[in-house]
Structures are given as C-alpha cells and as structure tokens.
XYZ file of C-alpha atoms in Angstrom:
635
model
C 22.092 21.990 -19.379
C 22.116 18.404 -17.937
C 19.374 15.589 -18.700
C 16.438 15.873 -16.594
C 16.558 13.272 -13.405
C 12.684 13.388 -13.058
C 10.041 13.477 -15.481
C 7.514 15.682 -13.952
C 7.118 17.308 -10.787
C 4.192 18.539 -9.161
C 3.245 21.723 -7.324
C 0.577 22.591 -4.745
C -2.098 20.751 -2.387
C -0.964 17.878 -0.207
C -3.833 16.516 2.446
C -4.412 13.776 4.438
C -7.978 12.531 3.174
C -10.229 10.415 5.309
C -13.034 8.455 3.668
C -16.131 7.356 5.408
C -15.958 3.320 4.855
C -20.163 3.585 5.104
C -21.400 3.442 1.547
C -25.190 4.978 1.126
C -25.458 7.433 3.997
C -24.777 11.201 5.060
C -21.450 12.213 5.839
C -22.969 13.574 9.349
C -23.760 9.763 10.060
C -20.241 8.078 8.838
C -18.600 6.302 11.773
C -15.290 4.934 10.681
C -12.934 6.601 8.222
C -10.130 5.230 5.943
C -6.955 7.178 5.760
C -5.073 7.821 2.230
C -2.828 10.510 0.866
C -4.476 13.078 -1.144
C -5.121 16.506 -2.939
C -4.992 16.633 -6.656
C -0.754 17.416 -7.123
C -0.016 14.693 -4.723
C -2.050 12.211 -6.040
C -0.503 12.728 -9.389
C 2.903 12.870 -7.884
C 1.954 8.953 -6.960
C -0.326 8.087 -9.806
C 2.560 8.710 -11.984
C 5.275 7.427 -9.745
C 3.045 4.155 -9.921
C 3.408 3.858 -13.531
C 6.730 4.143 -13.928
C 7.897 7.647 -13.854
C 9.631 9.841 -11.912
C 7.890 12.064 -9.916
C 8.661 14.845 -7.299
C 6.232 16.881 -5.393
C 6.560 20.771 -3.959
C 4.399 21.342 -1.192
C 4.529 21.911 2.290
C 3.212 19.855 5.334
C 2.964 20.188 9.020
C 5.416 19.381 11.546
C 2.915 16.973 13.267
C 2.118 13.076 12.295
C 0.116 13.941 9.473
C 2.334 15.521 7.615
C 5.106 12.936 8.638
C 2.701 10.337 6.821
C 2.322 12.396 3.945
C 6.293 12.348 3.814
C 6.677 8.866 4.149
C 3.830 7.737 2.276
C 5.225 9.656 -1.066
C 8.867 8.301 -0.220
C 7.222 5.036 -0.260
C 5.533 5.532 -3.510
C 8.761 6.122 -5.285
C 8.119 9.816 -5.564
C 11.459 12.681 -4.829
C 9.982 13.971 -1.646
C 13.035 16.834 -1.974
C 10.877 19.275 -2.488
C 8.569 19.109 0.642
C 8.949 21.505 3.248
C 7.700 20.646 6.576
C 6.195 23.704 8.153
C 7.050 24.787 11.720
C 3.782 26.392 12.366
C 0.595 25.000 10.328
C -1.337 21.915 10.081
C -1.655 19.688 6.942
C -4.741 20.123 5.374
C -7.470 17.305 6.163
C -10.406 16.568 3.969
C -13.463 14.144 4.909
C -14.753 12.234 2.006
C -18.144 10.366 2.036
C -20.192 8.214 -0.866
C -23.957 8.997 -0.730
C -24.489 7.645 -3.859
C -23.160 7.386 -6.996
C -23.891 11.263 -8.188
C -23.175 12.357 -4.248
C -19.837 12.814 -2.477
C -19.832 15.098 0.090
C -16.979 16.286 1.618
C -15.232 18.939 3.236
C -12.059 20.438 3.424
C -10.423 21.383 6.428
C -7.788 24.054 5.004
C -7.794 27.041 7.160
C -4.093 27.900 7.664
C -3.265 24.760 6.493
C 0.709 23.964 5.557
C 0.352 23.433 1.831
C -1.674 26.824 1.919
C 1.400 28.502 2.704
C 3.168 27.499 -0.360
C 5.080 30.761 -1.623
C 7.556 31.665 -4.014
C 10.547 30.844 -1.517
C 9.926 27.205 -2.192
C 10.226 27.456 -5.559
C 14.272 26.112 -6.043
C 15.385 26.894 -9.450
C 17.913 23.832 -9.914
C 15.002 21.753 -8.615
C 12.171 22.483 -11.063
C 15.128 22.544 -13.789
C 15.335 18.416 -12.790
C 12.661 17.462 -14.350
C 11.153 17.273 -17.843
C 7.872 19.135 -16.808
C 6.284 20.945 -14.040
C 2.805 20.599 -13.496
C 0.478 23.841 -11.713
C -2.584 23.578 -10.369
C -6.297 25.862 -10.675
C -6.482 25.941 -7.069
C -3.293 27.264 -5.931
C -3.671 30.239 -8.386
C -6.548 31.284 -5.972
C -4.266 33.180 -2.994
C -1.519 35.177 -4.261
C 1.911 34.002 -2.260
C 0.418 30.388 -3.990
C -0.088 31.847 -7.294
C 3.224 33.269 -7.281
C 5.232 30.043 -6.304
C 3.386 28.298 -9.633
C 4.349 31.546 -11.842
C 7.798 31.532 -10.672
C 7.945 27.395 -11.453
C 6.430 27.888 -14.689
C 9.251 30.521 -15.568
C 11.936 28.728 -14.453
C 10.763 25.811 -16.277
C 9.784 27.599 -19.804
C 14.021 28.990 -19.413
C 14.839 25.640 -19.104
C 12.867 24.411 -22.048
C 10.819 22.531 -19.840
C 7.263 21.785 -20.352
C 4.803 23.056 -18.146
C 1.406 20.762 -17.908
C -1.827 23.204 -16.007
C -4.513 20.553 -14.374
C -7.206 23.449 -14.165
C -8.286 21.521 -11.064
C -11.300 23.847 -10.599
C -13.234 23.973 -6.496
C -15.272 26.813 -6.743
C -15.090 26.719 -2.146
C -11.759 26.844 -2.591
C -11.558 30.100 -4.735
C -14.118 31.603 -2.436
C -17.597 31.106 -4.430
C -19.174 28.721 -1.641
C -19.549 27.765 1.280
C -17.502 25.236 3.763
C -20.428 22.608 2.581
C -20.165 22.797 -1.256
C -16.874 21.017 -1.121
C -18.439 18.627 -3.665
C -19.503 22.038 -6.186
C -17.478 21.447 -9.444
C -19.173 24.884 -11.302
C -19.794 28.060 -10.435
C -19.351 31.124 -13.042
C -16.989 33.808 -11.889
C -15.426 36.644 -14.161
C -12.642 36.725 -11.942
C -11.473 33.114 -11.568
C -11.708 33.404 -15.695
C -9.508 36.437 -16.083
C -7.218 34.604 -13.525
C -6.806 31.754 -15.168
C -6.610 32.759 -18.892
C -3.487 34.596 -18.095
C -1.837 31.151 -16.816
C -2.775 29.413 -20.386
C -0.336 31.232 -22.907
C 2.656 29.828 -20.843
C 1.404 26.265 -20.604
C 2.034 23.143 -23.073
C -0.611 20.703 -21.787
C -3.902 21.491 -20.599
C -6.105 19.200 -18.834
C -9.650 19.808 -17.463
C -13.244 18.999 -17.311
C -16.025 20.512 -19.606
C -16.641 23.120 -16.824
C -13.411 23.552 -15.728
C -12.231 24.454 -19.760
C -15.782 26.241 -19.197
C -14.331 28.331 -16.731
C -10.323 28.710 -18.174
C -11.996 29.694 -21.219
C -14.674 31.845 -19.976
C -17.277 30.492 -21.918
C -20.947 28.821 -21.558
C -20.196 25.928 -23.761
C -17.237 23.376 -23.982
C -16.611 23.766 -27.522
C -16.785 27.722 -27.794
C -14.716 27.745 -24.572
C -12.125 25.578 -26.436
C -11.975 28.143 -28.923
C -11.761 30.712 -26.625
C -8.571 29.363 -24.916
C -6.619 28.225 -28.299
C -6.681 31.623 -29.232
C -4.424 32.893 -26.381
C -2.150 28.820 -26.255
C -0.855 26.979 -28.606
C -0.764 24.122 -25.808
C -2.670 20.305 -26.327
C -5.855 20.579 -24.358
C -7.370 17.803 -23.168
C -11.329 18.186 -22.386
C -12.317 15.080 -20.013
C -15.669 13.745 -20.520
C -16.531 11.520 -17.702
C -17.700 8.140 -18.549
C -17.118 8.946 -22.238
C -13.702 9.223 -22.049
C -11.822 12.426 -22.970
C -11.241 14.133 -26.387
C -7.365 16.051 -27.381
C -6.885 18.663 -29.219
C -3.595 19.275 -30.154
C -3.938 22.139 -33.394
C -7.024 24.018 -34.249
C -9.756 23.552 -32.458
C -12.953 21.660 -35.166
C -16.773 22.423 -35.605
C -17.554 19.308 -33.079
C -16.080 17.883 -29.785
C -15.817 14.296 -31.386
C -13.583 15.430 -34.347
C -10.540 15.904 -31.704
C -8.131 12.918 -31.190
C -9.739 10.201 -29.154
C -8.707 6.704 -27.334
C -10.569 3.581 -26.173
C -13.494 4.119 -23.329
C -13.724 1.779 -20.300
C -17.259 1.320 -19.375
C -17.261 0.568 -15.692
C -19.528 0.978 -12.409
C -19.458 4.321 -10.862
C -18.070 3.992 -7.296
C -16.888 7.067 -6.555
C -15.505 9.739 -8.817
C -13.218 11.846 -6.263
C -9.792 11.900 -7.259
C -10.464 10.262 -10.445
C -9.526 12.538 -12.335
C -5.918 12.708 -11.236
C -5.680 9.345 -12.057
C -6.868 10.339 -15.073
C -4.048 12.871 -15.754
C -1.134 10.171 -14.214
C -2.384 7.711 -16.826
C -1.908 10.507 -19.342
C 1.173 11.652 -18.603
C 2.577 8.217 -18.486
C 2.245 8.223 -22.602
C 2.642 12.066 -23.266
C 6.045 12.383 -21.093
C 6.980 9.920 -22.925
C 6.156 10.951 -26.530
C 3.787 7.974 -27.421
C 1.305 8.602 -29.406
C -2.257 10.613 -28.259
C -4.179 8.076 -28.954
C -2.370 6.171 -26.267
C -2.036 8.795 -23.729
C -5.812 8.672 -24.232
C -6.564 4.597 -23.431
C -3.799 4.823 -20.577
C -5.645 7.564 -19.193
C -9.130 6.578 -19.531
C -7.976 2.841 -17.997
C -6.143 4.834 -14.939
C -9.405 6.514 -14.386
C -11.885 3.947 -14.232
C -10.010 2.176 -11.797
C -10.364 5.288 -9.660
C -13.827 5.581 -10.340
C -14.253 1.519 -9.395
C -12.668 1.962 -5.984
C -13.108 3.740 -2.866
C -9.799 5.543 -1.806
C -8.042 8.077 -4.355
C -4.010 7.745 -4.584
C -3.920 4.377 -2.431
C -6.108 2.371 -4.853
C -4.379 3.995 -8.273
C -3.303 1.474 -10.443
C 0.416 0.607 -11.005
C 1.952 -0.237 -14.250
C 1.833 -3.871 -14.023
C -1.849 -3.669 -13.430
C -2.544 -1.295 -15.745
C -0.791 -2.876 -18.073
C -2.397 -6.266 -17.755
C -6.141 -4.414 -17.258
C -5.182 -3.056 -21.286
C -4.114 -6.276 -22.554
C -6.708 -9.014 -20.900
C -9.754 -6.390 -19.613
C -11.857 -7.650 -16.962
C -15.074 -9.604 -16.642
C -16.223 -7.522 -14.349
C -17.901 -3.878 -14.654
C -16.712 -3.165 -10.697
C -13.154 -3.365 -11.204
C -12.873 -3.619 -7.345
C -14.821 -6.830 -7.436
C -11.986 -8.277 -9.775
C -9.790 -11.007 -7.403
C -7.249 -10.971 -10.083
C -6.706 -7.274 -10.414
C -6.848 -6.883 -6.808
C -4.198 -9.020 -6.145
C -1.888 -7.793 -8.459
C -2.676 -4.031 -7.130
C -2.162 -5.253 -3.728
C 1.027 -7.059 -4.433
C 2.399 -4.129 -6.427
C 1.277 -1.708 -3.582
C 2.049 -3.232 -0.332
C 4.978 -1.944 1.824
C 8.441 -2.985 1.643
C 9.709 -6.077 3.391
C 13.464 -7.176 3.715
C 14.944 -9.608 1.491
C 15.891 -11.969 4.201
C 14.023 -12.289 7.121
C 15.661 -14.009 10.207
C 12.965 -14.478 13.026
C 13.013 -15.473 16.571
C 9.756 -17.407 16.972
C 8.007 -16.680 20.274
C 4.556 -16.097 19.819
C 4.169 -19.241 21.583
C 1.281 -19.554 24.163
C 0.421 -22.839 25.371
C 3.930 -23.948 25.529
C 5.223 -21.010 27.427
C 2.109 -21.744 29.927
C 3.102 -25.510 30.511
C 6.310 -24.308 31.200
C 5.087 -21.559 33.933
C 3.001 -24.906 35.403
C 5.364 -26.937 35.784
C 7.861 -24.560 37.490
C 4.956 -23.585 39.852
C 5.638 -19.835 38.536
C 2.525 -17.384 37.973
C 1.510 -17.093 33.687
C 1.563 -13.400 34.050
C 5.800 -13.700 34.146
C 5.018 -15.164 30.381
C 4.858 -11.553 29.655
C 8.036 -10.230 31.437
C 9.897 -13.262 30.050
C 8.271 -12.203 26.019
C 10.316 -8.468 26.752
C 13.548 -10.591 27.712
C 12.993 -12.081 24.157
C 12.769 -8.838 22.694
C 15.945 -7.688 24.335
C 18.295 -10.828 22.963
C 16.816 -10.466 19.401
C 17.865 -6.777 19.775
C 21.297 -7.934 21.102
C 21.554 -9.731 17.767
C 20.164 -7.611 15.340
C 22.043 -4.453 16.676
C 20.078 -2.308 14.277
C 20.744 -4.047 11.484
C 17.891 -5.014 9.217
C 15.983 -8.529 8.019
C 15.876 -9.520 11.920
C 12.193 -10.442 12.588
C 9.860 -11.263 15.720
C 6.959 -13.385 15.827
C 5.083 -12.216 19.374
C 1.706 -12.628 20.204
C -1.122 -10.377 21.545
C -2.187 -12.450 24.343
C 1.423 -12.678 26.768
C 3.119 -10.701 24.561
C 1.261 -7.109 24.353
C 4.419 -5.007 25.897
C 6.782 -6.756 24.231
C 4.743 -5.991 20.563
C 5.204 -2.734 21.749
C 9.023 -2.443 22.278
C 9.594 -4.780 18.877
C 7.370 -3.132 16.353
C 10.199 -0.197 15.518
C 12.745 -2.580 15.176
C 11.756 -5.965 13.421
C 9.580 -7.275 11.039
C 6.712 -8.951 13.103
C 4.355 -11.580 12.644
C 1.366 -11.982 14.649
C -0.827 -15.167 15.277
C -3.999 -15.367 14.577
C -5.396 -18.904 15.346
C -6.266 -20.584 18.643
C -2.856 -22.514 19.665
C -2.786 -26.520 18.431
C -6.551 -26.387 16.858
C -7.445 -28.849 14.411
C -9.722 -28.295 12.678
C -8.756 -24.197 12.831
C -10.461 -21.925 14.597
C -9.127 -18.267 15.562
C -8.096 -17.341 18.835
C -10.459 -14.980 21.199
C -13.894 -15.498 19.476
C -15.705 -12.779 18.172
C -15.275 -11.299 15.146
C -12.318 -12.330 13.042
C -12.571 -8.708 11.091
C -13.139 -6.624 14.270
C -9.816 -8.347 16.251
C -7.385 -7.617 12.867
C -8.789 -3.769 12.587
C -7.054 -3.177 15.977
C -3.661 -4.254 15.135
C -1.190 -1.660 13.258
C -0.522 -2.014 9.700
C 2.909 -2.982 9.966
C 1.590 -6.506 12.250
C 1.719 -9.126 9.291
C -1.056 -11.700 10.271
C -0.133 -15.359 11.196
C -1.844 -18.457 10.694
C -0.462 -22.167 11.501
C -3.127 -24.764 10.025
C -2.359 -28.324 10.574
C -3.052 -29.401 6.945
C -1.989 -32.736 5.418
C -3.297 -33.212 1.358
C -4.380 -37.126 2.534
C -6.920 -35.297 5.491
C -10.525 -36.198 5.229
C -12.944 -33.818 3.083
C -14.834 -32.743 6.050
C -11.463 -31.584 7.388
C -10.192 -30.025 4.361
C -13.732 -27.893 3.939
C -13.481 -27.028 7.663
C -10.014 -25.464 7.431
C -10.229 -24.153 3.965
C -13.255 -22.151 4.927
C -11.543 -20.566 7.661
C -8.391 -19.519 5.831
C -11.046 -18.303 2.967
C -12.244 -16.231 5.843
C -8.876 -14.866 6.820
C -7.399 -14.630 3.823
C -10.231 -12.452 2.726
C -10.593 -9.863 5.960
C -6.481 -9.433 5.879
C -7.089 -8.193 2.082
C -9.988 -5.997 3.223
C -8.350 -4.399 5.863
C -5.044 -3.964 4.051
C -3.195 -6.501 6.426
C 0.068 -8.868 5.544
C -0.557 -12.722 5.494
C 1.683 -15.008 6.305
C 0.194 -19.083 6.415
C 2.302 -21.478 8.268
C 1.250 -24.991 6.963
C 2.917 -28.430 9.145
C 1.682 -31.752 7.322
C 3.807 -33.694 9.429
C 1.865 -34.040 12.496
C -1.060 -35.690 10.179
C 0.565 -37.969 7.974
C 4.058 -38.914 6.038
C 5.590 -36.125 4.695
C 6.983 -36.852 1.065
C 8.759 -34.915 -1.792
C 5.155 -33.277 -2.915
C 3.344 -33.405 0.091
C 3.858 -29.914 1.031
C 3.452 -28.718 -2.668
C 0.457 -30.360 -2.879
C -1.472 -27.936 0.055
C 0.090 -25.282 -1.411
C -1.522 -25.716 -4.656
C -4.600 -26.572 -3.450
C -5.121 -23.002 -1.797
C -4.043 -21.578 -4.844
C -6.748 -23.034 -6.436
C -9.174 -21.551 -4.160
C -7.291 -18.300 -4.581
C -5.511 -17.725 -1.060
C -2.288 -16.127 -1.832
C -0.782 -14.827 1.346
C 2.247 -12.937 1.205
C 4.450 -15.277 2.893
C 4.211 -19.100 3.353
C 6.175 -20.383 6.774
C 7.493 -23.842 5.994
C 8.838 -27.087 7.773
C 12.047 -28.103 6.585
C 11.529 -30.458 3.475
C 13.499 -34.057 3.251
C 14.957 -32.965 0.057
C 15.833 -30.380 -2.697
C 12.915 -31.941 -4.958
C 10.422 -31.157 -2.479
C 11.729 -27.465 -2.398
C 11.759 -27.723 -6.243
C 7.843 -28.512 -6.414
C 7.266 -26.094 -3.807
C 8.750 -23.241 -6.168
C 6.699 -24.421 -9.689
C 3.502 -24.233 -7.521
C 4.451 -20.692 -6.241
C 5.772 -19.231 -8.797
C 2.907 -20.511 -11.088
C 0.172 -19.772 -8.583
C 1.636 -16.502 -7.690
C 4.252 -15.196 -9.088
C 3.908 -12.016 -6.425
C 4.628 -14.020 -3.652
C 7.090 -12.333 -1.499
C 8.558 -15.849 -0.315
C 8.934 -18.878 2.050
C 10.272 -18.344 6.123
C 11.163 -22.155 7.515
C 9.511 -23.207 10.640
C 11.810 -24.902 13.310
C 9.326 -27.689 15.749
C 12.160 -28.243 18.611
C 15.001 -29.266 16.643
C 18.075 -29.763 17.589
C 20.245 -26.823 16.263
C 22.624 -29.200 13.776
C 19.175 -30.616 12.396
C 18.128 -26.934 11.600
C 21.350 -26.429 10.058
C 20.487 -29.766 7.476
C 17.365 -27.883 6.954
C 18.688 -24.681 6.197
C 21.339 -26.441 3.607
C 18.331 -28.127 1.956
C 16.313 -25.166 1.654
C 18.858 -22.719 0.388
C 18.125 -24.241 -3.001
C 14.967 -22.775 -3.634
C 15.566 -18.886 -3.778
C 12.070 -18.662 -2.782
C 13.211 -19.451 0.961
C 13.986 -16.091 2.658
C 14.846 -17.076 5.792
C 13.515 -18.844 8.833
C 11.125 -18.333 11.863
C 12.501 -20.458 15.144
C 11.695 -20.641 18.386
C 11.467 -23.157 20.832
C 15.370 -24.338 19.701
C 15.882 -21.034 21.361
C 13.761 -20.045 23.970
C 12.696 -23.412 25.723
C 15.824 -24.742 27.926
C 16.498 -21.165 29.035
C 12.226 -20.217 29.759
C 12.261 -23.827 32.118
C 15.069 -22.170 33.766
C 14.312 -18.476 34.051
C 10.602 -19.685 35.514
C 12.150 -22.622 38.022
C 14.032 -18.994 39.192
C 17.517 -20.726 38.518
C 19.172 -18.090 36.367
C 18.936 -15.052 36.242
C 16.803 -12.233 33.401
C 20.413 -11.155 32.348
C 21.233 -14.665 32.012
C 18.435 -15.452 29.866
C 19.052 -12.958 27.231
C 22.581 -14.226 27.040
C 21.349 -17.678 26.294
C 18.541 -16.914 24.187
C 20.863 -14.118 21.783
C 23.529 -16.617 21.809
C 20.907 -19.177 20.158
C 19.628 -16.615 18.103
C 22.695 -15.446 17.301
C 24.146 -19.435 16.363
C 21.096 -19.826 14.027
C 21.486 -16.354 12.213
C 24.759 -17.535 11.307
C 23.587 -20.780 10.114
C 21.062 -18.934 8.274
C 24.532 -17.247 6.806
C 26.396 -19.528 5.943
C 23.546 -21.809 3.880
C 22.350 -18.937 2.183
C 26.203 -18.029 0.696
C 26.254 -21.437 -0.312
C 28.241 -23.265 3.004
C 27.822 -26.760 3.900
C-alpha cells in the first residue's frame, strides 16, 4: 500500500457559525453577527491544516451560498476539500454563537435536515480514507444511525489499512436528544444510552480526546479518574482528559491512582474570552505533535498553546493560530494575558491568515475623482457620465487582462459604484478611502470611518494616499499619523486589506532615503498595511533602503505597487527599470497616463465609447508590457 498523501482527515459536522460581535448581553439582544466556518471536524480540518499538516474533511454541505463558503473557505485553508459532497436537497447547518460572559455562551444550532446531517455510509470512499495517516470520528455523529454508520465504516477501512483512527468524543447532550433547542451551551447530561453507544466506538480507536465529562460519559462513570479506568479496560488507545485552564493530562498505558500522575505539558494561563471551539483547537495543536511522533509532552504544550489562543479570541476556526504564530507564541510568550490584545501576535495571525493575492499586480488606476470632475467641467458635460465613463474603464482593463490573472483595478465608491460591481470578479481592487488632495488627511464622506469600511466586501483592499514628506512640520506629522493610526486600526478590526500610498514629492525634495524614511517612521508606530503604493524612486539605492526598512519592519509585507502622477509613458518605463531591483516591487498602479487624453475626449463628445476603450486598453496594454519586460530583466 502507497504512503499516505494526507495526515488526517476528518469526518462529520460542517456549519456556518455566526457570532454575535456584542460582548456582555443576551443572545435575544445581539444585533450584528460575524461569520466563520465551524463545527468541531471542520474546525480541526483547518486548525491542523494551519499548522502544517494535511488535512481533508468528509462532510456534506448545501447546494446554496453557505455551503459554497464552507467549500471555499476550507480550499483556502489548505485543507483536501475532495471529500465534500454538496447536497442537492438540504441546507448547511447554521449555529448562532453569543458571549454573555465568561462562564455563558449561548447558542443554538440550527440543524434540522441540515446537509452534514445526512452524512451516510455512501460517502465513505475507501481509497479516500486509505490517503491519509488517520481518520478522526466524532461523539456527535454517532447519535443518528446513517451518521454512525459512515464513521464505523471509516474507522474499518482505516484499521485494514493500518491507519490510526483518533475519536474527539465531542459530547452535546441537544444534539443526542437530552435537551432542548436552548441548551445548546449544555456540555453534561447522564444518559445510559449515549454510554453504551459510545463505549462500543472505543476498542477500535488509537487516540482519545475529551473533556472530564465527556470521558465521564464514554466511560460511563461519575468521576474522571474511575471513568478513565473504565474505558482502558475495553482500549488500549492514548486518552487524553482535557482540563480547561489547567491544561490536559495523557495517558498512554495503565491508567494511575491520581489524574496528575499521567503525562503532562506546559499550561498557558490566559483571559477567558470565549471557550467555544476551543477545544478543537485544542485537538489541532495536538495532533500537530502526535501525527507526527514527537514526543507527549509536546503534543501537550502545542495543544494547550493552540487552545488558549481560542479561548483569547472571539471567532473559532478563523482566529486559530497558524504555525508561524504558534511557533513564535512557544518560543517568546506574550506580555499580555488577552492574547487578542497582543499587536504582535495579531499581526502575524493576520498576515499568515489573510486571502491570497497575485504575485504581480498590474493596475489601471482610476479611482480618480476630482480629476475626472475637472475634466467633465471643462467639456461642459454632466459629472454623472463620470460613472458611465468608470464602466468603459472596466471594459479596456478586461480587454487586456482577458482572464488572465495579476490584472488589478483601483475604482472608487463615489463615480465608480457600477463599475466596482462589474470589476470585483475579475481583478484585484483597491478602494480609496481619503478625501481627494487633503493635506493634512481626512477621509472622504464624514461619518464614521468604521461604519463606511463595514459596507464594503471583503475582497475591496482599502486605499489611502497621504501626502507625507519626513521634513513636514510636527503638527502635520501628528495630524496625519493619527489618522492612518485610525485606519490602520478599523481595516484590522474589520478584517479589511490595506494598502498606503505615500507621495513626498509634492512637499519637499525627494532623495535616496526620503521615501524610506516615512516608511520607517509608521513602522515605528506599528502601521503595517499590506501593500505600500510607491512613486518611482531616482535610483536603485533608494529602492534598496526602501527594502531594509520593510523587510525589517515587516517581514509579512505582501509588497510595493508604483504610483504613476501623469507621466509620460517612456518616463514610467525609467521607473519601472529602476524599480525592478527591489523584488519587493510587485507591480504598478497607473492611471491618468492612461485614462486622461482619451476622458477630455470622450466628455468634449469627440470620439466615440468604443473608441475610448481602444485607447485606454491600448495604454493599458503598452504599460503591462513595460511592466514585462522590466520585471524579466529588459532595458
């Protein structure tokens, strides 16, 4: 038999869980919800695919856009999404999460039905499970029979294979019947039958992971220890008994006279946030030692780290750490008890987490809005054609791009609403934020700077152009550094792209570290957007201080985009020569080189919309190639 491809795949519940963002009051009184991939084998699926394994997931979702996030949120993740059916006739599952406090989380799960309910043994594919090192079952899909008999037929397959089979006990006492639609939060409640049930799973099983009550309940016991006792006597398989904010304890032989004699790893003492999901991290953090045969002791401080970041943070498999963060949480700690309040950490979980972006990123620029209105002036034409004229744009980049990707947009909400529409399923886009020319910055429309980024879709990476020269006056530099605190911070919050466009050459000479120098001043008040946007630089030793102060003030940064400001097309191609020394420089963001002779034409009603395409994608076009040629090293 053939090396496995994956090192553990999962089995059972997939739901779409939405968590009340109000912290402190009853779930009947939440008014806005977060959205994030859950139920306990699909968060593992992730939590492990986040530290470096391989995961795959069996489960079903519904043919609906749920189920298609599910799908693409897993692919995303890294994680096999082979073995997820999509189900012509149910819903995915929903479940709505609230904090009351830190012993209260209410929820409730909407699962009547539901698509991963349906789970039988026909989804079970023999060469499948026989892919990976390990399958992992779950308590609560042993409560329905057609479920229970998918996992059983897993589990065989995988004990023929000489696979190992892992058996998160996963215990909801509403979900196996024993309470009401309103107990979703109920992690105990006694039952003969759930016990017989599950102490038939154990004998085939090789890892066993649950809480005191849920090894309560496997074991069919009143106490943890005597229910440890009672399940090593029908498995031979390492238990591990979880312990909350004292860690966990493993017990990988016989079972001792106390619960602190089994095999133990460091504790993380941090702030209860919210314990939902937790314990899936938990398990991910585990596996990522035991899968691959480190020692218990490790499997222990990987999985006690994994789950007090879950127990720090609001969400469940959107906020689990990856390995890089983990990693650096083990070696450095924190100084903080609320790991969500840790800038550092955050970053690098952000960073590690965000969606993918294209390597090179060639943008046509025309999120312009005052310039685009003089224009309509002076040709005597009405500002609402700004709008029609934005689509036009849209059409030539499309012309250029012809499906291909690392083609970008940068389009505006204000003229260019329809054509944001039409763009967003076919470019990378960047969206201003700030009120045209201000100095010092202030953000377009007023209002709340929060409540105007919450609107936009996810895949909208915020602009910002701040006029900022190193030489401006204090008062100045306070002025715009408190605003781009103030962005910087709600685009984190709200889980929003940041791109900062800096131009120092409207405010002062512009010399080899001039550039570097703002740069590294925002670093030092910890603003790291994901993307700087650039003028060109007047040599390769600018570009060379620009890359030591981004790669030393963050080495995440996903790169520079140059900025064109009117010129002349063979002056962009000096630029782009220039640049393509610094691998940090991804590509470029132009505009008005392309757009402006052909808008004062189009609005004075000399040529026609046809023509303007043609003459705005042959620009486009002209620059990509440019863009080309530098980047493969031409003159």
């Amino acid at each position: 038999m053939s090396e496995p491809r994956l090192d553990v795949i999962t089995i059972g519940r997939s739901s779409v869980d939405l968590y009340g963002v109000q912290v402190g009051g009853r779930l009947e009184d939440m008014a806005t919800f977060s959205k994030a991939v859950g139920g306990c084998p699909t968060n593992i699926a992730i939590g492990t695919a986040r530290l470096g394994l391989k995961s795959g997931l069996i489960t079903r979702v519904g043919d609906e856009h749920m189920g298609r996030f599910i799908r693409e949120q897993c692919a995303r993740e890294g994680v096999d999404v082979v073995g997820i059916r999509t189900d012509p006739e149910r819903l995915t599952s929903l479940v709505l999460l609230g904090i009351r406090d830190e012993k209260t989380f209410p929820l409730i799960f909407y699962r009547d039905n539901c698509a991963d309910g349906a789970l039988d043994e026909g989804d079970i594919d023999p060469a499948y499970v026989e892919s990976a090192k390990a399958v992992l079952v779950s308590g609560t899909h042993f409560a329905r029979a057609h479920n229970a008999a998918a996992q059983l037929k897993a589990m065989r397959i995988a004990c023929g294979a000489g696979r190992k089979v892992v058996f998160d006990i996963d215990f909801r006492p509403n979900l196996w019947g024993l309470a009401g639609h309103g107990a979703g939060e109920e992690r105990y409640i006694k039952s003969v039958d759930v016990s017989r049930s599950l102490r038939a799973i154990l004998p085939q099983c090789d890892l066993i992971v649950g809480t005191e009550e849920e090894i309560m309940t496997a074991g069919g016991a009143d106490d943890a220890l005597g229910a440890l006792k009672a399940v090593r006597a029908v498995s031979s398989a390492t238990i591990v008994l979880k312990r909350g904010p004292m860690g966990c304890v493993v017990f990988p032989g016989p079972i001792p006279a106390t619960l602190d004699e089994g095999v133990r790893g460091p504790g993380f003492p941090v702030e209860v946030y919210n314990v939902l999901g937790a314990g899936d991290a938990f398990l991910s953090g585990f596996l990522r030692g035991w899968l691959r045969d480190e020692p218990l002791e490790t499997c222990c401080a990987y999985a006690n780290a994994n789950g007090a970041f879950a127990v720090s943070r609001l969400l469940c498999s959107a906020e689990y750490p990856t390995w890089t963060e983990l990693s650096g949480f083990l070696k450095h700690g924190s100084p903080h008890r609320a790991l969500r309040h840790d800038a550092n950490l955050n970053h690098i979980h952000w960073a590690t987490t965000r969606r993918p972006a294209p390597d090179t990123i060639m943008a046509f620029a025309i999120d312009h809005r005052a310039q685009l209105e003089k224009i309509a002036d002076d040709a005597g034409s009405p500002r609402e054609k700004i709008s029609a004229f934005k689509l036009l744009a849209v059409e030539a980049a499309e012309k250029v791009a012809a499906g291909r990707k690392g083609f970008g947009m940068l389009l505006d909400g204000k003229y260019g609403r329809e054509a944001l529409f039409r763009a967003v399923d076919h470019f990378w886009i960047g969206r201003p934020v700030e009120e045209p020319g201000s100095r010092p910055l202030d953000f377009e429309f007023g209002g709340s700077l929060a409540a105007k980024l919450e609107e936009w879709p996810l895949a909208h990476t915020v602009k910002c152009l701040c006029f900022y020269h190193p030489d401006d006056s204090p008062e100045m530099k306070t002025r715009q550094e408190r605003e781009l605190l103030r962005l910087h911070d709600a685009a984190r919050t709200l889980g929003r792209e940041l791109l900062i466009e800096i131009i120092a050459s409207r405010n002062g000479p512009v010399h080899d570290d001039t550039t570097a120098r703002v740069i590294e001043r925002l670093y030092a008040l910890n603003i790291k957007p994901d993307w700087w946007k650039l003028e060109g630089q007047p040599s390769p030793k600018a570009w060379e201080e620009i890359a030591r102060v981004v790669q030393t003030g963050d080495p995440l940064c996903r790169g520079i985009v140059l900025l064109g400001l009117e010129a002349p097309e063979e002056d962009l191609a000096q630029a782009f020569a220039i640049a393509r020394h610094c691998d940090l420089v991804k590509g470029f963001a132009v505009g008005r080189t392309i757009f402006a002779e052909p808008a004062t034409d189009w609005f004075a009603g000399r040529i026609s919309d046809g023509e303007a395409v043609e003459r705005m994608a042959a620009s486009f076009g002209r620059l990509c190639a440019l863009w080309t040629e530098a980047a493969h090293g031409g003159a």
